[in-house]
Amino acid sequence: MRARHVFTLASIGLAFSLGGITSGQAAERIKIQFWNAMSGELGKTVQHVVDEFNASQTQYEVISVNKGTYPDTMMSAVAAFRAKNPPDIVQVFDVGTATMMSAKGAYVPVYELMAKEHIPFSTSQFIGGAASYYSNAQGKLVSMPFNSSAPVLFYNKDQLAKAGVQPPKTWQEMGEVGKKLMASGSKCGFTTGWPDWIQFEQFSLWNGIPYATQDNGFKSSKNVKLLLNEKPYVLHVADLVDWSKAGIFKYAGAASTNATPLFNSGECAMYMDSSSVLSSINAGAKFPFGIAPMPYDANLKTAPQNSAVGGASLWVMRGVPANHYPGVAKFLEFLGSAKTQAYWAKATGYIPVSNAGFALLKAEGYYEKNPGAMVAVSELTNKPPKPFTMGVRLGYLPQIRDNIRAELEDALAGKKTAQQAMDAVVNKGDKLLAQFGQTAGQ
């Protein structure tokens, strides 16, 4: 019922804001349902973009509906599809990509939609890391890159200056920098948001080592095996455990909910998280801060390689009225435009997913004024991606992430060694991947 109220209120507010469009014309417009997981400040920014599109239209009206968390939104869309009442567009988080791709009858590939509607569209229009992650084996985009980010290292300039150190470029430097920060009075050297994503998935990509066989699932969904119990990962977990005991590292659980306050309060001097938390740090940190690239493992000759996008993409659902699809295509074209992407990146901290948006920001001098905003883009484009550094696209990835967090917590609590924890991750993960391979086809 609440969702229906949101539709009604949004529609009423829109009708008042449409200026030259009469209420009669607005009522006749075809309504495009856009289900998403954007709330808070991000939700307001999405609504602004939607309002801008709607104000340019006489035939279509996009209705933005927050459906809760990423998993909530995806499950709602699945249930609606099964009930033969899907939304026109649904936002699906990156870890749901493999599952969506395997459900071929549930969506309309974006490249097919745009070709049918005669809208110029190609993978090359999008920034490399975003384009490759959401493309099929033929390099064509099946979903529309939307909110995309990469992990970066935020640091408290005052605390690092007091300790006489620079942001660590390597994981080998992290321990030494952490010790000096603690010696100079910092309560915690660093923390991290999204540990499963940043400390394992992005760790693998940035260091140029595979996360799983079959090119991390890009080559095939069958016969995939995790490689997370190999030496680089085990040593990394062992370092996190040692640093946790020494107070250099503070574990803050899943997501960013508890990690961001540790940095904003000044408790932790450094903080690894998605570039998209920039708005939260801008709003909460009362000290000067900088943004640096993720540390890499200096013992690996393959590092640093490239990062890959996190976030979500937009999927066009099958089963909606045929006269909706032209409006869906127009909205996606609007989202990918230089103007929209430039606004979106500046307002949220996400990267601009289109090359045109990136070029516009450069032309405006945005990156000269905000060099930290360039860090995530530089990581994504540091080197051309290898087949296994385009991302991690595995079935049951949300469950694999849950396993990683649980085992990491056991290692941090001293219940398991780093090797035992990562062996357990692989044993449980390989069973899930075998199950997915049996049902996903390809």
XYZ file of N, CA and C in Angstrom, residues 11 14-15 18 21-32 54 57-63 323-324:
78
model
N 3.107 11.439 -8.536
C 2.382 11.877 -9.713
C 1.769 13.250 -9.492
N 4.484 15.858 -9.522
C 4.965 16.051 -10.882
C 4.008 16.909 -11.677
N 2.735 16.646 -11.526
C 1.745 17.403 -12.276
C 1.846 18.886 -11.965
N 5.059 20.522 -13.831
C 5.274 20.389 -15.259
C 5.054 21.660 -16.054
N 2.792 21.795 -19.321
C 2.027 20.604 -19.629
C 0.747 20.613 -18.816
N -0.375 20.477 -19.463
C -1.634 20.540 -18.748
C -1.879 19.249 -18.002
N -2.770 19.310 -17.023
C -3.085 18.108 -16.248
C -3.685 17.043 -17.148
N -4.424 17.461 -18.159
C -5.011 16.501 -19.073
C -3.966 15.747 -19.858
N -2.940 16.502 -20.346
C -1.865 15.869 -21.089
C -1.084 14.919 -20.194
N -0.815 15.376 -18.921
C -0.040 14.540 -18.015
C -0.748 13.225 -17.758
N -2.079 13.297 -17.611
C -2.849 12.097 -17.312
C -2.791 11.110 -18.458
N -2.588 11.604 -19.665
C -2.582 10.730 -20.832
C -1.224 10.080 -21.051
N -0.233 10.532 -20.326
C 1.097 9.999 -20.592
C 1.203 8.538 -20.172
N 2.058 7.813 -20.878
C 2.305 6.408 -20.549
C 3.276 6.358 -19.381
N 2.904 5.661 -18.349
C 3.722 5.611 -17.130
C 4.707 4.450 -17.180
N 5.967 4.774 -16.957
C 7.063 3.808 -16.960
C 7.487 3.550 -15.518
N 11.033 13.725 -17.039
C 9.580 13.874 -17.190
C 9.194 15.260 -17.675
N 9.055 15.570 -21.389
C 8.203 14.621 -22.100
C 6.734 15.029 -22.101
N 6.069 14.735 -23.201
C 4.617 14.855 -23.245
C 3.954 13.492 -23.390
N 4.757 12.467 -23.757
C 4.178 11.155 -24.041
C 4.433 10.135 -22.937
N 5.569 10.320 -22.206
C 5.941 9.323 -21.206
C 6.194 9.978 -19.854
N 5.977 9.214 -18.814
C 6.242 9.668 -17.456
C 6.882 8.518 -16.682
N 8.094 8.733 -16.199
C 8.771 7.708 -15.406
C 8.386 7.868 -13.939
N 8.018 6.766 -13.321
C 7.667 6.756 -11.907
C 8.772 6.013 -11.164
N 3.807 -0.707 -25.942
C 3.952 0.742 -26.153
C 4.779 1.421 -25.053
N 5.253 0.666 -24.072
C 6.130 1.225 -23.044
C 7.586 1.287 -23.512
